[in-house]
mmCIF file of C-alpha atoms in Angstrom:
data_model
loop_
_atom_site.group_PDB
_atom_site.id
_atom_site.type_symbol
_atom_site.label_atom_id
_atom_site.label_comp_id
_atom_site.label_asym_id
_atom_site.label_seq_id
_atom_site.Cartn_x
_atom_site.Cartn_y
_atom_site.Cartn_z
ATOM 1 C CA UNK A 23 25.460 28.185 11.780
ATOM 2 C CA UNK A 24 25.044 25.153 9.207
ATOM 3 C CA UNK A 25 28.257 23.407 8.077
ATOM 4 C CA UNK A 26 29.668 20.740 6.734
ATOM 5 C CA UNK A 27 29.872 17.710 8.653
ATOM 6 C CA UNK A 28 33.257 16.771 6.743
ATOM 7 C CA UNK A 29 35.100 19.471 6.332
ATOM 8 C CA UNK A 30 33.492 22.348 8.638
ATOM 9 C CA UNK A 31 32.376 24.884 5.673
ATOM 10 C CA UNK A 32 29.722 27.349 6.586
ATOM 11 C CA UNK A 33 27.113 27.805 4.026
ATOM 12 C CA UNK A 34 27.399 31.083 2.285
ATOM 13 C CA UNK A 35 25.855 32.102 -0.921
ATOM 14 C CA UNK A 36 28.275 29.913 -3.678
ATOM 15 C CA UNK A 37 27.978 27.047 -1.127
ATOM 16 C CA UNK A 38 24.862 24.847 -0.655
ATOM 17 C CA UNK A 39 24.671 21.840 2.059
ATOM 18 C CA UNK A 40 23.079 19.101 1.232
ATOM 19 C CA UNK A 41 21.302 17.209 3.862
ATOM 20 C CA UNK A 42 21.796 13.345 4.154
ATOM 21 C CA UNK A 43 18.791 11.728 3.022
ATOM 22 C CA UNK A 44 18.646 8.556 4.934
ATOM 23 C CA UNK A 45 19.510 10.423 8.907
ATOM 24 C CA UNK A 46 18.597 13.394 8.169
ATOM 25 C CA UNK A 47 21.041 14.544 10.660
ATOM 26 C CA UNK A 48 24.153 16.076 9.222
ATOM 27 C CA UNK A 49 24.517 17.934 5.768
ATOM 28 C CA UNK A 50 27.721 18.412 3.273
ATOM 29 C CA UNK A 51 29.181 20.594 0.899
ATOM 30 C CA UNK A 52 30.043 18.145 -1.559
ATOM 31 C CA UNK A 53 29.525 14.306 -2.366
ATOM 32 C CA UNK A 54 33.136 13.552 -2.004
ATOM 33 C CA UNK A 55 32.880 14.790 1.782
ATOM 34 C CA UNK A 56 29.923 12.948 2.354
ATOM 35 C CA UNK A 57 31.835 9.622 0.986
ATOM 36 C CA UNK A 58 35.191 10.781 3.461
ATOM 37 C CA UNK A 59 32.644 11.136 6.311
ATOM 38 C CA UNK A 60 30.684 8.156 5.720
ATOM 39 C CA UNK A 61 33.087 5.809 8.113
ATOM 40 C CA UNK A 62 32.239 7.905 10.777
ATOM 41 C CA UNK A 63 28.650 8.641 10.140
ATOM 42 C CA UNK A 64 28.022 5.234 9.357
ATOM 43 C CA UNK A 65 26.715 3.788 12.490
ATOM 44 C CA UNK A 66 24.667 7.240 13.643
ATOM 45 C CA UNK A 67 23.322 7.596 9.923
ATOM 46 C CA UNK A 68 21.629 3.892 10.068
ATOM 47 C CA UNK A 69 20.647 3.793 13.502
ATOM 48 C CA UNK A 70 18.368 6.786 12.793
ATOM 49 C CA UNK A 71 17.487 5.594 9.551
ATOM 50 C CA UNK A 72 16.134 2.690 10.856
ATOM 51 C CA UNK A 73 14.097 4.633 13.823
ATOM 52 C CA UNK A 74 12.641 7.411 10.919
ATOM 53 C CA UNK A 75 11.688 4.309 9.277
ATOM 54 C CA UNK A 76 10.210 2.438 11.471
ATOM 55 C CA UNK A 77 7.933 5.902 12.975
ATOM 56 C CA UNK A 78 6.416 5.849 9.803
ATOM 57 C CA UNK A 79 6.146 1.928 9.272
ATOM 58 C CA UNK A 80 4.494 2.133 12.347
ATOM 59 C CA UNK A 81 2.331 5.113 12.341
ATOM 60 C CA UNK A 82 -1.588 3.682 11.757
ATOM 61 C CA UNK A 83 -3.003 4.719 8.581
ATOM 62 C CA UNK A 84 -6.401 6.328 8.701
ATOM 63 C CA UNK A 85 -7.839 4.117 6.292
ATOM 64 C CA UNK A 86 -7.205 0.907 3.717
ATOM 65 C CA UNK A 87 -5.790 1.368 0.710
ATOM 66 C CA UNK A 88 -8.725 0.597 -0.547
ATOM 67 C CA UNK A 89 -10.162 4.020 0.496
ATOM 68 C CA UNK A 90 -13.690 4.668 -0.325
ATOM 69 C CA UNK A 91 -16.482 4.383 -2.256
ATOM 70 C CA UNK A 92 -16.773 7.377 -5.075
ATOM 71 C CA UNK A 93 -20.390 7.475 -4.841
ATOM 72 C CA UNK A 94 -21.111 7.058 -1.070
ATOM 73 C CA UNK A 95 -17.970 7.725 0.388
ATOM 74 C CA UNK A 96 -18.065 5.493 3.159
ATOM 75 C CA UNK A 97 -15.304 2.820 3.574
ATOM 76 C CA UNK A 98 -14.640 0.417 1.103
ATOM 77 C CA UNK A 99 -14.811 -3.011 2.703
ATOM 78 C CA UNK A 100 -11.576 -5.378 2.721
ATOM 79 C CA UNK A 101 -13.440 -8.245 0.733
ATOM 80 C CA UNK A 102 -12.864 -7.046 -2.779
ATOM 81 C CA UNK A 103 -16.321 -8.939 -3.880
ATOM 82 C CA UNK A 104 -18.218 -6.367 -2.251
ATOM 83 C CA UNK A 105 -16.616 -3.375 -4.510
ATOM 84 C CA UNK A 106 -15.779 -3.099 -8.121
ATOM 85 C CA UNK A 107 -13.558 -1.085 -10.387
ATOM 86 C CA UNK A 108 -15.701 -0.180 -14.097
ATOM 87 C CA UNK A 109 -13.052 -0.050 -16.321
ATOM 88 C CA UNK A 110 -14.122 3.220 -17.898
ATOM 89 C CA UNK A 111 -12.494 5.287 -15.029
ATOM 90 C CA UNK A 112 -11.076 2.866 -12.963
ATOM 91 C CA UNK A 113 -12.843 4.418 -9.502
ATOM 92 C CA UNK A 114 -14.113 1.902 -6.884
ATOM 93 C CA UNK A 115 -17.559 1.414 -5.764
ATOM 94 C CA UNK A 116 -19.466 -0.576 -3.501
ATOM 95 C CA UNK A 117 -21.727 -3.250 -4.274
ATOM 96 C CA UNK A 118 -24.265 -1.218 -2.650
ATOM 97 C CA UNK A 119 -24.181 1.779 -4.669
ATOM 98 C CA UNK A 120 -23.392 -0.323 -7.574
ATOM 99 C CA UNK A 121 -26.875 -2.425 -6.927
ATOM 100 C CA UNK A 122 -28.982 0.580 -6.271
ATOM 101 C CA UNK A 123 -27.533 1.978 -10.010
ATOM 102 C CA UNK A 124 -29.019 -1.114 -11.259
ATOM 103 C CA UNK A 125 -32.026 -0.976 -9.952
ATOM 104 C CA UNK A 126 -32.633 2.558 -10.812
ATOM 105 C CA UNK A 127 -31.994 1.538 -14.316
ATOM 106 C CA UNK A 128 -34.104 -1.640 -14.551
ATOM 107 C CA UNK A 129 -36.845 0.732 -13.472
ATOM 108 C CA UNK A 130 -36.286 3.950 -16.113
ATOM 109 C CA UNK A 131 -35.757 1.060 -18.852
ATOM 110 C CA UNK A 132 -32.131 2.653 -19.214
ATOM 111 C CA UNK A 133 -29.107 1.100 -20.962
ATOM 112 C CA UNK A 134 -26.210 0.049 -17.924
ATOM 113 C CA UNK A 135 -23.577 3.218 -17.084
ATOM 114 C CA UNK A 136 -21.098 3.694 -14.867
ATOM 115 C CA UNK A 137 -22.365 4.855 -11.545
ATOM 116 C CA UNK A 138 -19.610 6.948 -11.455
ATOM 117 C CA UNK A 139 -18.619 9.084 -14.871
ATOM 118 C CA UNK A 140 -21.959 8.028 -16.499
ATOM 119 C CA UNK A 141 -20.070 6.122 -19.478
ATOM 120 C CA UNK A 142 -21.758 2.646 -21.239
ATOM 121 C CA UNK A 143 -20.946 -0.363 -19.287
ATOM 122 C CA UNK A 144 -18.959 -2.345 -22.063
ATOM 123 C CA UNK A 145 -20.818 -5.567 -23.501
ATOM 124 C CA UNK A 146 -17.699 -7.480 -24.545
ATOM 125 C CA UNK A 147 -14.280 -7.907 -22.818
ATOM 126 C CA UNK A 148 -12.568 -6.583 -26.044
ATOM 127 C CA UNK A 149 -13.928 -3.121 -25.285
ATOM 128 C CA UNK A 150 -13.459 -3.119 -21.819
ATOM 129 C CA UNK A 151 -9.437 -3.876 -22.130
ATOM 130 C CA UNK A 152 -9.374 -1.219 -24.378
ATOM 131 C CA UNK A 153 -11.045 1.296 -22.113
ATOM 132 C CA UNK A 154 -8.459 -0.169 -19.069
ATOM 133 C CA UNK A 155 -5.541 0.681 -22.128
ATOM 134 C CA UNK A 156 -7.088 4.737 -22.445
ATOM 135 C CA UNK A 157 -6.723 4.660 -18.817
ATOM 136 C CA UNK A 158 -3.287 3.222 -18.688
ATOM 137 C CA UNK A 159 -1.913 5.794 -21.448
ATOM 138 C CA UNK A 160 -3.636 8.255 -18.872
ATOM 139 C CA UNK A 161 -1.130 6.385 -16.439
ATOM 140 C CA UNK A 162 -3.746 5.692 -14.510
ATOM 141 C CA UNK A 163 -2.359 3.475 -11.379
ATOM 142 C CA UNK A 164 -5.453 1.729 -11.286
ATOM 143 C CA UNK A 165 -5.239 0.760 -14.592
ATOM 144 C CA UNK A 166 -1.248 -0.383 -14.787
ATOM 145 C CA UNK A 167 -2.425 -2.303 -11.624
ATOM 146 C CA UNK A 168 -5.098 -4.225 -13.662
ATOM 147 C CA UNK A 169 -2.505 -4.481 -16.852
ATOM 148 C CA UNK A 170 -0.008 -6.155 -14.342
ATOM 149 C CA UNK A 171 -2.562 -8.455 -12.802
ATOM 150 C CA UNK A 172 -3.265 -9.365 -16.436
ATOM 151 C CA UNK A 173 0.405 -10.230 -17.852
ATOM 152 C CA UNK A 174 0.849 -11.868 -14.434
ATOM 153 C CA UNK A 175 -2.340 -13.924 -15.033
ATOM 154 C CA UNK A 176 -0.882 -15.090 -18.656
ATOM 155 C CA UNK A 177 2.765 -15.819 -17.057
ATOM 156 C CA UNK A 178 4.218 -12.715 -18.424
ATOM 157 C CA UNK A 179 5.698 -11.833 -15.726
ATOM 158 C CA UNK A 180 8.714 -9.208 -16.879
ATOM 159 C CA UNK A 181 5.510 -7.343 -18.121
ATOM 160 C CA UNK A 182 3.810 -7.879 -14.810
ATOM 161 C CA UNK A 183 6.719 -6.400 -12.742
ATOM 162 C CA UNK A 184 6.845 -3.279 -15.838
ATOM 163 C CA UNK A 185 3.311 -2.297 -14.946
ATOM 164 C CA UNK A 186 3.168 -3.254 -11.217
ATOM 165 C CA UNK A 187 6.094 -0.844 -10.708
ATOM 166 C CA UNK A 188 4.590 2.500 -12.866
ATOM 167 C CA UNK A 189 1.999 1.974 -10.710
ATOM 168 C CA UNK A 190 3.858 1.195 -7.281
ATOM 169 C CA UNK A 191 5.972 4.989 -8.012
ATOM 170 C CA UNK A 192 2.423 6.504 -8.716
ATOM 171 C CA UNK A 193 1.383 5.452 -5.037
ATOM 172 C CA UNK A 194 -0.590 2.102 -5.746
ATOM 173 C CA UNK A 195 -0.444 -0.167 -2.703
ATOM 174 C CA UNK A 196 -1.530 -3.221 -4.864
ATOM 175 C CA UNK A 197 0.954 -3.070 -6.779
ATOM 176 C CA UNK A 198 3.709 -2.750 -4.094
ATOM 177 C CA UNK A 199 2.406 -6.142 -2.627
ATOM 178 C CA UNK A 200 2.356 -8.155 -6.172
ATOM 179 C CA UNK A 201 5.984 -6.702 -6.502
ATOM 180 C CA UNK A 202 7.208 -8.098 -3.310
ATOM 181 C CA UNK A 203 5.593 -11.288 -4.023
ATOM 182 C CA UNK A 204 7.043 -11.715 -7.090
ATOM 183 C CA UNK A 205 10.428 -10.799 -5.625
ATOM 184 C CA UNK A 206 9.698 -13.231 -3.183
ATOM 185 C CA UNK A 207 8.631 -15.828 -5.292
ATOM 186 C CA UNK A 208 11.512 -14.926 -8.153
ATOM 187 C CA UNK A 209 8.880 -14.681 -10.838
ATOM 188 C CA UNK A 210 10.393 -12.809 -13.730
ATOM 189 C CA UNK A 211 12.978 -11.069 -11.646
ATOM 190 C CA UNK A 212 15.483 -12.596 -9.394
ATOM 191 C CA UNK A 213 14.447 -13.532 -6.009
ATOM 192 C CA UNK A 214 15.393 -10.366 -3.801
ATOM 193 C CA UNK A 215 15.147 -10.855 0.062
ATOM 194 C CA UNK A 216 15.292 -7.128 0.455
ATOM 195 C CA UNK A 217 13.186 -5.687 -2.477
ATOM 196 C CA UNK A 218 10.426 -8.198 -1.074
ATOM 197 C CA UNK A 219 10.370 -6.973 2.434
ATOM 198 C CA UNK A 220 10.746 -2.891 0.962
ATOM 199 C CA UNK A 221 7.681 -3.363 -1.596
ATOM 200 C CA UNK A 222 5.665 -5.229 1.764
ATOM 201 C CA UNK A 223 6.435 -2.773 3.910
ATOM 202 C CA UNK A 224 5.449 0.204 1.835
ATOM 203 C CA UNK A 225 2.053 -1.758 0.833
ATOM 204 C CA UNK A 226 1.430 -1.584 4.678
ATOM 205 C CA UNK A 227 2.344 2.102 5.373
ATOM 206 C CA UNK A 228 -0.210 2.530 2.816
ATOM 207 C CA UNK A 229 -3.115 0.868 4.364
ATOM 208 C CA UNK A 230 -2.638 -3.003 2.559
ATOM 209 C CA UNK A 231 -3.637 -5.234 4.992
ATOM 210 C CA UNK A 232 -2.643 -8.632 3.607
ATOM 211 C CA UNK A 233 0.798 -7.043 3.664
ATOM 212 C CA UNK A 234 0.366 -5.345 6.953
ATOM 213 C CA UNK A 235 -0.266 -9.226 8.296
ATOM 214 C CA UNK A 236 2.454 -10.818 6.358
ATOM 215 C CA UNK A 237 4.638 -8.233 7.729
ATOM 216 C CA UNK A 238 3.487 -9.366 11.240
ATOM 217 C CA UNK A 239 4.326 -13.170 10.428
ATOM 218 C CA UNK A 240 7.520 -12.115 9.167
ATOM 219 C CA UNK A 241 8.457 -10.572 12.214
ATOM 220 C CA UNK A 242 6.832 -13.347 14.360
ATOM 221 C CA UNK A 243 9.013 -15.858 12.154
ATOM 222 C CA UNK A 244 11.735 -13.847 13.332
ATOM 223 C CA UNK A 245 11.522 -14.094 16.865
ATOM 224 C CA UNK A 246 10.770 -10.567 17.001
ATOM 225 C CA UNK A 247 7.251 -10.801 18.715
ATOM 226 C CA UNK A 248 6.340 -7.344 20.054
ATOM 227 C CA UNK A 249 7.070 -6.029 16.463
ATOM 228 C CA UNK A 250 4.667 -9.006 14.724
ATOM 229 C CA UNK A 251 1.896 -7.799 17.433
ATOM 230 C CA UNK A 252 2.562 -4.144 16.508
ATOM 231 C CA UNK A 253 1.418 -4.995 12.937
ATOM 232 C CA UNK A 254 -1.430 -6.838 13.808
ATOM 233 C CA UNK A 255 -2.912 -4.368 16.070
ATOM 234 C CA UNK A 256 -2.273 -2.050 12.849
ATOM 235 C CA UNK A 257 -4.082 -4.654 10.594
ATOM 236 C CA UNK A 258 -6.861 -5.226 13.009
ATOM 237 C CA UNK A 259 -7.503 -1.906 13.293
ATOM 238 C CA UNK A 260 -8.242 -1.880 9.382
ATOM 239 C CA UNK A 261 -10.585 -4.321 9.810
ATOM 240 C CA UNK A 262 -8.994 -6.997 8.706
ATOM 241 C CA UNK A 263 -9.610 -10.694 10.321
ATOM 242 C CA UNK A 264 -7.401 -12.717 10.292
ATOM 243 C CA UNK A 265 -4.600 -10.641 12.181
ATOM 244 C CA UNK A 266 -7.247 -11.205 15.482
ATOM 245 C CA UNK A 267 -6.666 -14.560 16.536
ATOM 246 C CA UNK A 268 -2.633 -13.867 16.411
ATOM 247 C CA UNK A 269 -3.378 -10.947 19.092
ATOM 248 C CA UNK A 270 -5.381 -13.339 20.661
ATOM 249 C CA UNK A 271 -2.525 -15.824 21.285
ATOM 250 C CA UNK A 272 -0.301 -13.108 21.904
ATOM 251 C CA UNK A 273 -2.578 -11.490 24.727
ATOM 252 C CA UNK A 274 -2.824 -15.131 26.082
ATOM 253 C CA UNK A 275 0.962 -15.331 26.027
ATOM 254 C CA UNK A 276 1.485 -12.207 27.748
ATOM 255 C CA UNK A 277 2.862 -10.289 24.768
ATOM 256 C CA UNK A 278 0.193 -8.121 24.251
ATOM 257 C CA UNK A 279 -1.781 -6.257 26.834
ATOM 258 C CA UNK A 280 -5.192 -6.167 27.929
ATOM 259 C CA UNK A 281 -5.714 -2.874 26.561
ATOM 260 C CA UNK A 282 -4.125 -3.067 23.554
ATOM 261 C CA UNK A 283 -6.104 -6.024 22.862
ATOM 262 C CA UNK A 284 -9.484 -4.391 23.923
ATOM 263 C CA UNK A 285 -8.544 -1.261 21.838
ATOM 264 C CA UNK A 286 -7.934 -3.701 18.904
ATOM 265 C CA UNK A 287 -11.174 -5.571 19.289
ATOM 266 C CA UNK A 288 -12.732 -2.457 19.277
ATOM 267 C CA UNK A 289 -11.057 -0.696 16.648
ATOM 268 C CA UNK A 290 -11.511 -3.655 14.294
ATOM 269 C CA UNK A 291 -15.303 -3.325 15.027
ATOM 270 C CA UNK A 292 -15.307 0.042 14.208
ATOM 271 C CA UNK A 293 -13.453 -0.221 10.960
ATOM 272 C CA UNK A 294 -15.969 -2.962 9.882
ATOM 273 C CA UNK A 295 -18.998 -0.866 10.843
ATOM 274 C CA UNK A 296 -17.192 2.049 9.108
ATOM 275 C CA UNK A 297 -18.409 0.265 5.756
ATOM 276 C CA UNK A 298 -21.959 -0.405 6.280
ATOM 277 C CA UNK A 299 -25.112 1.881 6.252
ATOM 278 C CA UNK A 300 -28.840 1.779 6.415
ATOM 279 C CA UNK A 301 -29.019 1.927 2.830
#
């Protein structure tokens, strides 16, 4: 039988328990007995918290945040010259797809469209901001990404950290990283320690890899080595570079194994071969 962890009441039909967000654990009848229980909960509460957290800051995401092309479909790749977003609909596509597009259209003497929804590629930047503004009305992540990397570009950055964080609560991992650098920086907003390290960290359960790595030199800052090699092996499993010669050092210092290094070498071969085809 469900009750409340304060005060013992059973749930019946004119009382509803409310679970605790952060432990999931316990539930309560009202918020005044989950402030009475807190001091007691306290310690329990963050403890599992911290491990709920941590199962899915750790859990390896199936792909970049990048995701993939919307022509091809195959992985994009992690260097953002070899994709790019039309402004008309703000999807990503490969430089491949992109190029073959081209072609096709130098050949049938046709005017350039979007791979993608078909529409005119814009001739002057004018238009082209004002198809990325349709787009952000449309609240578009994409788009309030791209309006935020604008105002941050031009040192507005209280408008940068507006449209960086519409688009972090839609579920854009670009943005979450230019928040928590510009918490960590203290560019229009005070510098926040914690806000940083939240925006990071939810960039990198989301498949960001710069902010998977910085994550691991955080932690390896920290002193907290087999946490910093966790996130590498996460990064270089995306595919990304850089995060190989740390799990180098670290298998060479005896922090990481020889099959966790193996499995990274390998999985950071597959994720880059992920990305390429015949074509």
């Amino acid at each position: 039988e469900e009750v409340c962890a304060s005060c013992g009441k059973s749930a019946v039909d004119d009382t509803k328990l409310k679970i605790c967000t952060a432990c999931k654990l316990v539930k309560y009848c009202s918020v005044d007995c989950q402030k009475n229980h807190r001091p007691k909960h306290k310690k329990t509460c963050k403890k599992r918290a911290t491990e709920i957290r941590d199962a899915r800051l750790f859990k390896q995401p199936n792909e970049s945040c990048y995701g993939e092309c919307s022509i091809c479909c195959l992985p994009l790749p992690l260097d953002q010259t070899k994709s790019r977003t039309n402004s008309c609909c703000c999807k990503s596509i490969c430089r491949g797809c992109s190029h073959a597009n081209k072609v096709r259209e130098l050949e049938q003497g046709m005017h350039p469209r979007c791979p993608y929804c078909r529409e005119r590629v814009p001739e002057m930047d004018e238009e082209m901001e004002q198809n990325v503004m349709k787009r952000v009305k449309a609240n578009d992540p994409v788009a309030l990404s791209r309006m935020g990397d604008k105002c941050d570009d031009e040192g507005d950055f209280e408008g940068a950290v507006e449209y960086y964080t519409k688009a972090a609560e839609l579920g854009n991992m670009m943005a979450h990283f230019n928040l928590s650098v510009i918490y960590q920086m203290g560019e229009g907003v005070e510098k926040d320690p914690k806000k940083n390290i939240y925006h990071l960290e939810e960039a990198a359960i989301g498949g960001h890899p710069n902010a998977r790595f910085n994550l691991g030199a955080y932690e390896g800052n920290n002193g907290r080595k087999d946490r910093a090699m966790e996130h590498f092996i996460i990064a270089a499993n995306l595919g990304y570079d850089g995060a190989l010669e740390h799990l180098k050092n670290g298998f060479a210092l005896g922090i990481v194994s020889k099959e966790n290094y193996e499995a990274a070498l390998r999985g950071h071969q597959a994720a880059v071969d992920a990305t390429k085809s015949e074509q």
